[in-house]
mmCIF file of C-alpha atoms in Angstrom:
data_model
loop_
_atom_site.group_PDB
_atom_site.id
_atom_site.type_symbol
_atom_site.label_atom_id
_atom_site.label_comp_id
_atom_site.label_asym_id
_atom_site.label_seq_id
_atom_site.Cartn_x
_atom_site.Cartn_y
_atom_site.Cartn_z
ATOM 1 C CA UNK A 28 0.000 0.000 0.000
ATOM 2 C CA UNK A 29 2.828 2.621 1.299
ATOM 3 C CA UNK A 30 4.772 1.510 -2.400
ATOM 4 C CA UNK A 31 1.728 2.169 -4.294
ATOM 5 C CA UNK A 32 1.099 5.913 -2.327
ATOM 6 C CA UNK A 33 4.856 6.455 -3.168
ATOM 7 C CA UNK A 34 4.352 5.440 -6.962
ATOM 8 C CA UNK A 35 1.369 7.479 -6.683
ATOM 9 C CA UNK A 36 3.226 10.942 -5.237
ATOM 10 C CA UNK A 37 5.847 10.074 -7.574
ATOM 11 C CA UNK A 38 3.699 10.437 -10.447
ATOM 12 C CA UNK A 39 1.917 13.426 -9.640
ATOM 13 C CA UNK A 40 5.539 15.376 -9.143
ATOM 14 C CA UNK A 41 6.680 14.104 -12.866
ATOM 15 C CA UNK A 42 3.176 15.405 -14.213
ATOM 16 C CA UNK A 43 3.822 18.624 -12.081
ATOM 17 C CA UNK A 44 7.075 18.870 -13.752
ATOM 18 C CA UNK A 45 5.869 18.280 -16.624
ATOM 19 C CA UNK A 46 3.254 20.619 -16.691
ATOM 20 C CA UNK A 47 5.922 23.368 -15.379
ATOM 21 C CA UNK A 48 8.175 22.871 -18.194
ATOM 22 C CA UNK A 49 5.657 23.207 -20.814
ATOM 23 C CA UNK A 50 4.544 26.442 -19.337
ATOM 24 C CA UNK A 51 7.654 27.851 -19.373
ATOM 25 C CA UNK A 52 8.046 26.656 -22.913
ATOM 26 C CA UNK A 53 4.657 28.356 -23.678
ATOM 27 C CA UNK A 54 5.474 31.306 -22.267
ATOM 28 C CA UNK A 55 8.425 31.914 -23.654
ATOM 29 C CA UNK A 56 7.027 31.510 -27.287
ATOM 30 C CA UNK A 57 4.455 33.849 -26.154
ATOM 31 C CA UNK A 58 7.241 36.276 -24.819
ATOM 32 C CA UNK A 59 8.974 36.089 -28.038
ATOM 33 C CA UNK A 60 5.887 36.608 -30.266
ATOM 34 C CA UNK A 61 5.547 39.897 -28.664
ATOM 35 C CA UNK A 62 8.795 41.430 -29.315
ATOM 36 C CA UNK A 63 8.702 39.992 -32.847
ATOM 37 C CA UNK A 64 5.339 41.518 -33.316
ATOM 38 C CA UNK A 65 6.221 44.440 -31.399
ATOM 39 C CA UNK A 66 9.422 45.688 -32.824
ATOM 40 C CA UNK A 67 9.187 49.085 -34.365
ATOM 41 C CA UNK A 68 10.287 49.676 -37.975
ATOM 42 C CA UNK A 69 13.435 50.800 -38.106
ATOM 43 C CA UNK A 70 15.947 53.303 -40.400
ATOM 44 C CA UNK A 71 17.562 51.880 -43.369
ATOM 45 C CA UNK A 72 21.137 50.325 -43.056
ATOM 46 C CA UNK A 73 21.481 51.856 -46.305
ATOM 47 C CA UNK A 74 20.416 54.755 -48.821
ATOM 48 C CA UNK A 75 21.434 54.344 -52.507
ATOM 49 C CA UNK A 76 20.021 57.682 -54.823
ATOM 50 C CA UNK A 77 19.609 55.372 -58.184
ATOM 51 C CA UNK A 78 18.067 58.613 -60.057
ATOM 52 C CA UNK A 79 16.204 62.727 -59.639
ATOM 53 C CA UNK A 80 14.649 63.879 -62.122
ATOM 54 C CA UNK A 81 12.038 66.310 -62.953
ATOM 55 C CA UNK A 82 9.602 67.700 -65.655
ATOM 56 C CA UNK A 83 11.795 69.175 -68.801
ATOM 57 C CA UNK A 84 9.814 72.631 -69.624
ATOM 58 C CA UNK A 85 8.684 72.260 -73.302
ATOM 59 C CA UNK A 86 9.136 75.275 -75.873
ATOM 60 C CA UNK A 87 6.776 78.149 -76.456
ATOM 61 C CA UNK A 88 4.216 77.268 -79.130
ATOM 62 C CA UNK A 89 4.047 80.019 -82.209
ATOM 63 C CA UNK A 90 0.433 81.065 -83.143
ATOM 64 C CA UNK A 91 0.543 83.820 -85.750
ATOM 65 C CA UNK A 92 -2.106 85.774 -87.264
ATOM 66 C CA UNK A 93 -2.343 88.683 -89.987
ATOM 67 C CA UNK A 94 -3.011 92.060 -88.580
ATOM 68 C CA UNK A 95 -6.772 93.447 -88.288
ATOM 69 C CA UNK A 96 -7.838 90.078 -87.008
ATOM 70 C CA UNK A 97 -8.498 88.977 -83.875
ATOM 71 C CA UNK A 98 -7.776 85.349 -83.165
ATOM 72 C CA UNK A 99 -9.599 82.889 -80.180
ATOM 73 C CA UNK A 100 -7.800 80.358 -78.907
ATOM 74 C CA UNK A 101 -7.293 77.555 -76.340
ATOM 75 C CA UNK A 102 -4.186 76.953 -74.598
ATOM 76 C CA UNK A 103 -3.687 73.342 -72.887
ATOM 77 C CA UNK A 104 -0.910 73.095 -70.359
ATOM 78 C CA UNK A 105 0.697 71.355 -67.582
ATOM 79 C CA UNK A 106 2.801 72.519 -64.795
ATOM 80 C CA UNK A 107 5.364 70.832 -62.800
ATOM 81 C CA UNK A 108 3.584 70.830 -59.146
ATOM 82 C CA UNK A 109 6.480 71.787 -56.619
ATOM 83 C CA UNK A 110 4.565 71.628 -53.444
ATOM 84 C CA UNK A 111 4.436 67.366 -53.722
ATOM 85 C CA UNK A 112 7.638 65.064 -54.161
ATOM 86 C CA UNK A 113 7.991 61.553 -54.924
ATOM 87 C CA UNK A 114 9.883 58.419 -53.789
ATOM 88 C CA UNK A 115 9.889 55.274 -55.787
ATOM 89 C CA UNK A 116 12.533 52.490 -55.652
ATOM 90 C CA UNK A 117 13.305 48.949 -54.059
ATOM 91 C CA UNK A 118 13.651 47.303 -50.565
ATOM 92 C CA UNK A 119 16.552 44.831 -50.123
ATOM 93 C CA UNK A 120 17.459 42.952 -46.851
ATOM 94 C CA UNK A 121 15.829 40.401 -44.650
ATOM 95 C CA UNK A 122 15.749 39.580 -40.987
ATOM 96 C CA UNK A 123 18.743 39.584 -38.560
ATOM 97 C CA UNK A 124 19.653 38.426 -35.285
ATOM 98 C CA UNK A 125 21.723 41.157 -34.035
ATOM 99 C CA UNK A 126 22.657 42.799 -30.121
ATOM 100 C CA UNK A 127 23.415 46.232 -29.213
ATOM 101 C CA UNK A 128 26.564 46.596 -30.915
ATOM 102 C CA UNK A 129 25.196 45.698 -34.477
ATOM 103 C CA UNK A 130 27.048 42.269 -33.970
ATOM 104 C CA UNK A 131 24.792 39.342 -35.788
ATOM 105 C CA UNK A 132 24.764 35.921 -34.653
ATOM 106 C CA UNK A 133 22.369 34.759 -37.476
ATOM 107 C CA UNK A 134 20.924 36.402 -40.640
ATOM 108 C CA UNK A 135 18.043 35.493 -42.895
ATOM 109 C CA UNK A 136 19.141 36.981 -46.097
ATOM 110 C CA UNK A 137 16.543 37.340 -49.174
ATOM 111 C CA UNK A 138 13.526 39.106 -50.926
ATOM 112 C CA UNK A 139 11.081 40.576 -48.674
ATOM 113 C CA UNK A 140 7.670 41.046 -50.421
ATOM 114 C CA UNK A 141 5.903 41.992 -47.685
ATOM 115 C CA UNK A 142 6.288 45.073 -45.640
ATOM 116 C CA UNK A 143 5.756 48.903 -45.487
ATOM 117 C CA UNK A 144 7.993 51.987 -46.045
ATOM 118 C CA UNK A 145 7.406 54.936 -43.607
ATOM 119 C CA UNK A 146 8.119 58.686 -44.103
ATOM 120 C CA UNK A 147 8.139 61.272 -41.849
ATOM 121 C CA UNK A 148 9.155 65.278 -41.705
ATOM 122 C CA UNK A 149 9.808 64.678 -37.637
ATOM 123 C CA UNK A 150 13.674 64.271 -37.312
ATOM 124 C CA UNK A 151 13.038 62.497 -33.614
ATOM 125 C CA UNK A 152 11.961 59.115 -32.553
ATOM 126 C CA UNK A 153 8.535 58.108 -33.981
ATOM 127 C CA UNK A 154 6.327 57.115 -31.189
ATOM 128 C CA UNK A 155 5.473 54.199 -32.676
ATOM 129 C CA UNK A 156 3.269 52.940 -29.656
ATOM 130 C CA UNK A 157 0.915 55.481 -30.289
ATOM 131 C CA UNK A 158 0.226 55.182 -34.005
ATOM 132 C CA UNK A 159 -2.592 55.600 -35.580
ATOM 133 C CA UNK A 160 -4.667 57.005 -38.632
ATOM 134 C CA UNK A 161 -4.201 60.698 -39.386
ATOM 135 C CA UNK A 162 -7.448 62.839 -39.938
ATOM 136 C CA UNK A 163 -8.364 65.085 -42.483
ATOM 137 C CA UNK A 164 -10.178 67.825 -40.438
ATOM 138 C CA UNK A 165 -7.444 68.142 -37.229
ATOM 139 C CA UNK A 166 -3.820 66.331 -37.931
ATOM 140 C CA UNK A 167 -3.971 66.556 -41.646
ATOM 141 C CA UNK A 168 -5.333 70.077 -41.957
ATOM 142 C CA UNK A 169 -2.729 71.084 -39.331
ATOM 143 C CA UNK A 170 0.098 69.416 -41.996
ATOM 144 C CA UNK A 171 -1.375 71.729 -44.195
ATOM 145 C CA UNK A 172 -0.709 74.553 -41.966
ATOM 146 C CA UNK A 173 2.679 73.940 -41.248
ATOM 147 C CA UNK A 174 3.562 73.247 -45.432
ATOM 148 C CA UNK A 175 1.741 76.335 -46.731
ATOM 149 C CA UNK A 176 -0.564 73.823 -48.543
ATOM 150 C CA UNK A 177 -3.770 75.626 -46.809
ATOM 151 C CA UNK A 178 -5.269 77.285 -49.984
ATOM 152 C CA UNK A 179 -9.269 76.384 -50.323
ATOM 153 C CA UNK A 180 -9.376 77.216 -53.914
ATOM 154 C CA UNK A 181 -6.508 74.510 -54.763
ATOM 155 C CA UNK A 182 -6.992 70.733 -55.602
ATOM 156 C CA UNK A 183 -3.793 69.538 -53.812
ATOM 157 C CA UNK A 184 -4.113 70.349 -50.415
ATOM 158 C CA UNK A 185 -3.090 67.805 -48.696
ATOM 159 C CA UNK A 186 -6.200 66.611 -46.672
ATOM 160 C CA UNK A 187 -7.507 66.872 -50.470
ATOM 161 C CA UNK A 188 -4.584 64.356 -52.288
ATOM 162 C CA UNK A 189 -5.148 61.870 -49.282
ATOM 163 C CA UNK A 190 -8.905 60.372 -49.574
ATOM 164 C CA UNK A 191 -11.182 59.423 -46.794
ATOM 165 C CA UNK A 192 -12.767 56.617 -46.990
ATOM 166 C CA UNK A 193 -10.221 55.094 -48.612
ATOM 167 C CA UNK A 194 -9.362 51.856 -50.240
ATOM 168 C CA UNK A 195 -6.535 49.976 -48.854
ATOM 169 C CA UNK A 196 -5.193 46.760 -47.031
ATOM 170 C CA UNK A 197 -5.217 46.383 -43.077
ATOM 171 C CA UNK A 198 -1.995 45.816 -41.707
ATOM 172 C CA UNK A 199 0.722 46.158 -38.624
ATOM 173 C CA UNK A 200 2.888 48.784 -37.397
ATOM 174 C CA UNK A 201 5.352 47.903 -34.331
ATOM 175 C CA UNK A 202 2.198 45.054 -33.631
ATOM 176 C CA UNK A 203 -0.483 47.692 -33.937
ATOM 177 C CA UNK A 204 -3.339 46.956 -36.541
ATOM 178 C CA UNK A 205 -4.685 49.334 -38.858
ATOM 179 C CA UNK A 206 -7.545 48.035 -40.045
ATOM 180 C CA UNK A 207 -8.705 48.046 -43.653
ATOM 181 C CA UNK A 208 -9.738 51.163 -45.143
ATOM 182 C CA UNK A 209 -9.820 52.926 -42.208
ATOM 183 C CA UNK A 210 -6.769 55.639 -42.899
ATOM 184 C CA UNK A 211 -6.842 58.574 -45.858
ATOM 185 C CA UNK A 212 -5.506 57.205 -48.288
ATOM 186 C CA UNK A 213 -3.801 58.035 -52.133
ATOM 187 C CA UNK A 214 -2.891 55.082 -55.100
ATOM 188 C CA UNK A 215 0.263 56.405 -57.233
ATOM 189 C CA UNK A 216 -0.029 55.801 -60.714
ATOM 190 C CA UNK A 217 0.379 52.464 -62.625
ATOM 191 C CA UNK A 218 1.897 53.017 -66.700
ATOM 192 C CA UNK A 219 0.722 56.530 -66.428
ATOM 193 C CA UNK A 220 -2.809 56.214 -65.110
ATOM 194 C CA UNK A 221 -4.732 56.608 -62.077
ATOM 195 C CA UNK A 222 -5.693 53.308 -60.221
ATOM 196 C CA UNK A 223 -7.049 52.204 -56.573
ATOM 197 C CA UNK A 224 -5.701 48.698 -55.859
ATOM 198 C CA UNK A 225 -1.453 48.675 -56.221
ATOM 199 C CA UNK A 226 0.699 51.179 -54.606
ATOM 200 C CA UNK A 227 -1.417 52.105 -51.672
ATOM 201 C CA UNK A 228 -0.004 54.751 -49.478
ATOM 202 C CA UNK A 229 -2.129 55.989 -46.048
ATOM 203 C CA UNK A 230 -1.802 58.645 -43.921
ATOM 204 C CA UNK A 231 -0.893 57.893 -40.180
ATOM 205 C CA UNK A 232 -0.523 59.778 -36.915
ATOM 206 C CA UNK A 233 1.685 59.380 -33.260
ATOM 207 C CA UNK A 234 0.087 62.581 -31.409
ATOM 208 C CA UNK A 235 3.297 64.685 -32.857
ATOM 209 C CA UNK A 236 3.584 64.060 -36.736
ATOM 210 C CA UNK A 237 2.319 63.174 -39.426
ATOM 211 C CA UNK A 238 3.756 59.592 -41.038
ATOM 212 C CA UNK A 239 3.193 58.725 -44.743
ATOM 213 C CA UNK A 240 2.864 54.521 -44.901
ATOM 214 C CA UNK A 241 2.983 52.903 -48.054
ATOM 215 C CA UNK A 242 2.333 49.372 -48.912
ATOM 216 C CA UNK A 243 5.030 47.070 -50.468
ATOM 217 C CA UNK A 244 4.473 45.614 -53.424
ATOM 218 C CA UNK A 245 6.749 42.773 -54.772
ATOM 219 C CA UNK A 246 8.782 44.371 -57.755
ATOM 220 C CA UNK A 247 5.591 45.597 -60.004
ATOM 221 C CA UNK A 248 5.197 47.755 -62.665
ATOM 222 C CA UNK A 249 4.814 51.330 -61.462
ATOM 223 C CA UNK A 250 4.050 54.921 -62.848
ATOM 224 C CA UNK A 251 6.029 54.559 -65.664
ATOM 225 C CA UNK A 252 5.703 50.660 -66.810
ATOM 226 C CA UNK A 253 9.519 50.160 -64.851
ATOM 227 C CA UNK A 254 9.252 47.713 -61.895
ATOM 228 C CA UNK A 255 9.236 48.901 -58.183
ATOM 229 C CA UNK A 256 8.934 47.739 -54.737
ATOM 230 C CA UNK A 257 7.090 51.088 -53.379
ATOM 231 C CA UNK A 258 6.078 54.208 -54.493
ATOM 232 C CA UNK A 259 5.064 57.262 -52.430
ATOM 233 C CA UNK A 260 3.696 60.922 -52.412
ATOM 234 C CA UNK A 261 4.868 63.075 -49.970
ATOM 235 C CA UNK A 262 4.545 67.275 -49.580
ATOM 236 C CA UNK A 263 6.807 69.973 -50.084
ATOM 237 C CA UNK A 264 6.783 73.101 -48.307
ATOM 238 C CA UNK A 265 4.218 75.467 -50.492
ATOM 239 C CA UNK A 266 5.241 78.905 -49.417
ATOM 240 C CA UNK A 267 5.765 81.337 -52.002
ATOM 241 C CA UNK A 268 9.308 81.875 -53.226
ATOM 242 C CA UNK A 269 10.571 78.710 -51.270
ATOM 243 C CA UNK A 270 13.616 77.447 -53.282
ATOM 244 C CA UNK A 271 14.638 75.063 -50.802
ATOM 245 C CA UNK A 272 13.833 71.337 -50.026
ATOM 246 C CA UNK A 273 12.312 69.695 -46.931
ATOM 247 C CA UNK A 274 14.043 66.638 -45.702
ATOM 248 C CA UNK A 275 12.294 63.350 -44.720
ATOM 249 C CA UNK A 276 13.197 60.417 -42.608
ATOM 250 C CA UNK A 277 12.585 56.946 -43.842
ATOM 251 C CA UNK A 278 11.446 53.982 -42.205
ATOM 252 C CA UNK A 279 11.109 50.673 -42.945
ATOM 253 C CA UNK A 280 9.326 47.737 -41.685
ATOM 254 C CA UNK A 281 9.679 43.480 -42.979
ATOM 255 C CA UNK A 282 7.362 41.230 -42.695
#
């Protein structure tokens, strides 16, 4: 009887054990889902400029009429807008085990397909914890503000470029959903036309600064029928007479 109690207590401390073990095995999966979800998007390791270019200016055109006659025309023309800027390009890398130092005990080198590209005017740390989708009428009207873009009587405000609803995927940033069609939203062009499913870029928010977001997409054919990874609007500062350039900070986040 005493052997069979013993037998008994015996196996209840190997199921405890047992039990303890995979709870500690659970929990640390659990504990490392988190950071891996959680980690924010992060700067570059590298910036390559491939190409800048810009709108040639095209000639005068020559209309010429005999005097004592008085001629009606209509003029078509296009001109260069200077208070918006593009980014369009490629993402290389992959995932990396590195500590503090930069020092990497493993890498997972590759093409990444999946992903976003973030850019920002704010020169400080992105409070990515807080992120969330701009709006038109407070955070994107005061972006306006702040780039001269507040003109009523213009098309390309900036709370005007950026549509709400849009039309885009939901994804993560730093572990925090954005939910589908839920941010303002703008779709670069594909072979020189407008379109609303490829190239999605939203409009997002920390309590501090604006953050443009745009969508990866796996090498496909962009504005002008050349392959990209991402391509992006962002605005310029629309005072009169500025001659300068703003500066933006790029982030970028793997999946």
């Amino acid at each position: 009887m005493k052997q069979e109690i013993n037998l008994k207590r015996s196996r209840e401390k190997s199921l405890l054990k047992t039990i303890f073990v995979f709870s500690i095995i659970i929990f640390s999966i659990c504990i490392l889902q988190i950071i891996l979800i959680s980690a924010d998007p992060s700067g570059p390791t590298n910036i390559e400029s491939v190409w800048n270019e810009t709108m040639t200016s095209t000639t005068a055109g020559m209309f010429n009429i005999s005097g004592g006659y008085i001629g009606a025309i209509n003029l078509s023309a296009n001109a260069q807008n200077t208070h918006w800027k593009a980014f369009v390009g490629w993402v290389n890398g992959g995932f990396t085990l590195d500590d503090a130092s930069g020092s990497t005990i493993y890498d997972w080198s590759g093409a990444v397909s999946s992903g976003r590209v973030y850019a920002t005017r704010d020169s400080s740390t992105i409070e990515w914890n807080l992120i969330q989708c701009a709006n038109l009428a407070t955070s994107l009207s005061a972006e306006d503000a702040a780039l001269f873009h507040n003109f009523s009587a213009r098309p390309d405000t900036i709370n005007k470029t950026f549509q709400f609803p849009g039309t885009h995927s939901g994804f993560n940033v730093a572990g925090r959903p954005i939910g589908p069609n839920t941010c303002p939203t703008l779709n670069t062009f594909v072979n020189d036309a407008a379109q609303d499913v490829y190239f999605q870029e939203v409009a997002l928010y920390d309590s501090t600064s604006i953050i443009y977001a745009t969508i990866l997409e796996d090498n496909r054919v962009g504005y002008d029928g050349q392959s990209y990874d991402f391509q992006m609007l962002v605005p310029e500062n629309g005072s009169a007479g500025f001659t300068g350039a703003t500066a933006y900070y790029l982030y970028v986040e793997l999946e």
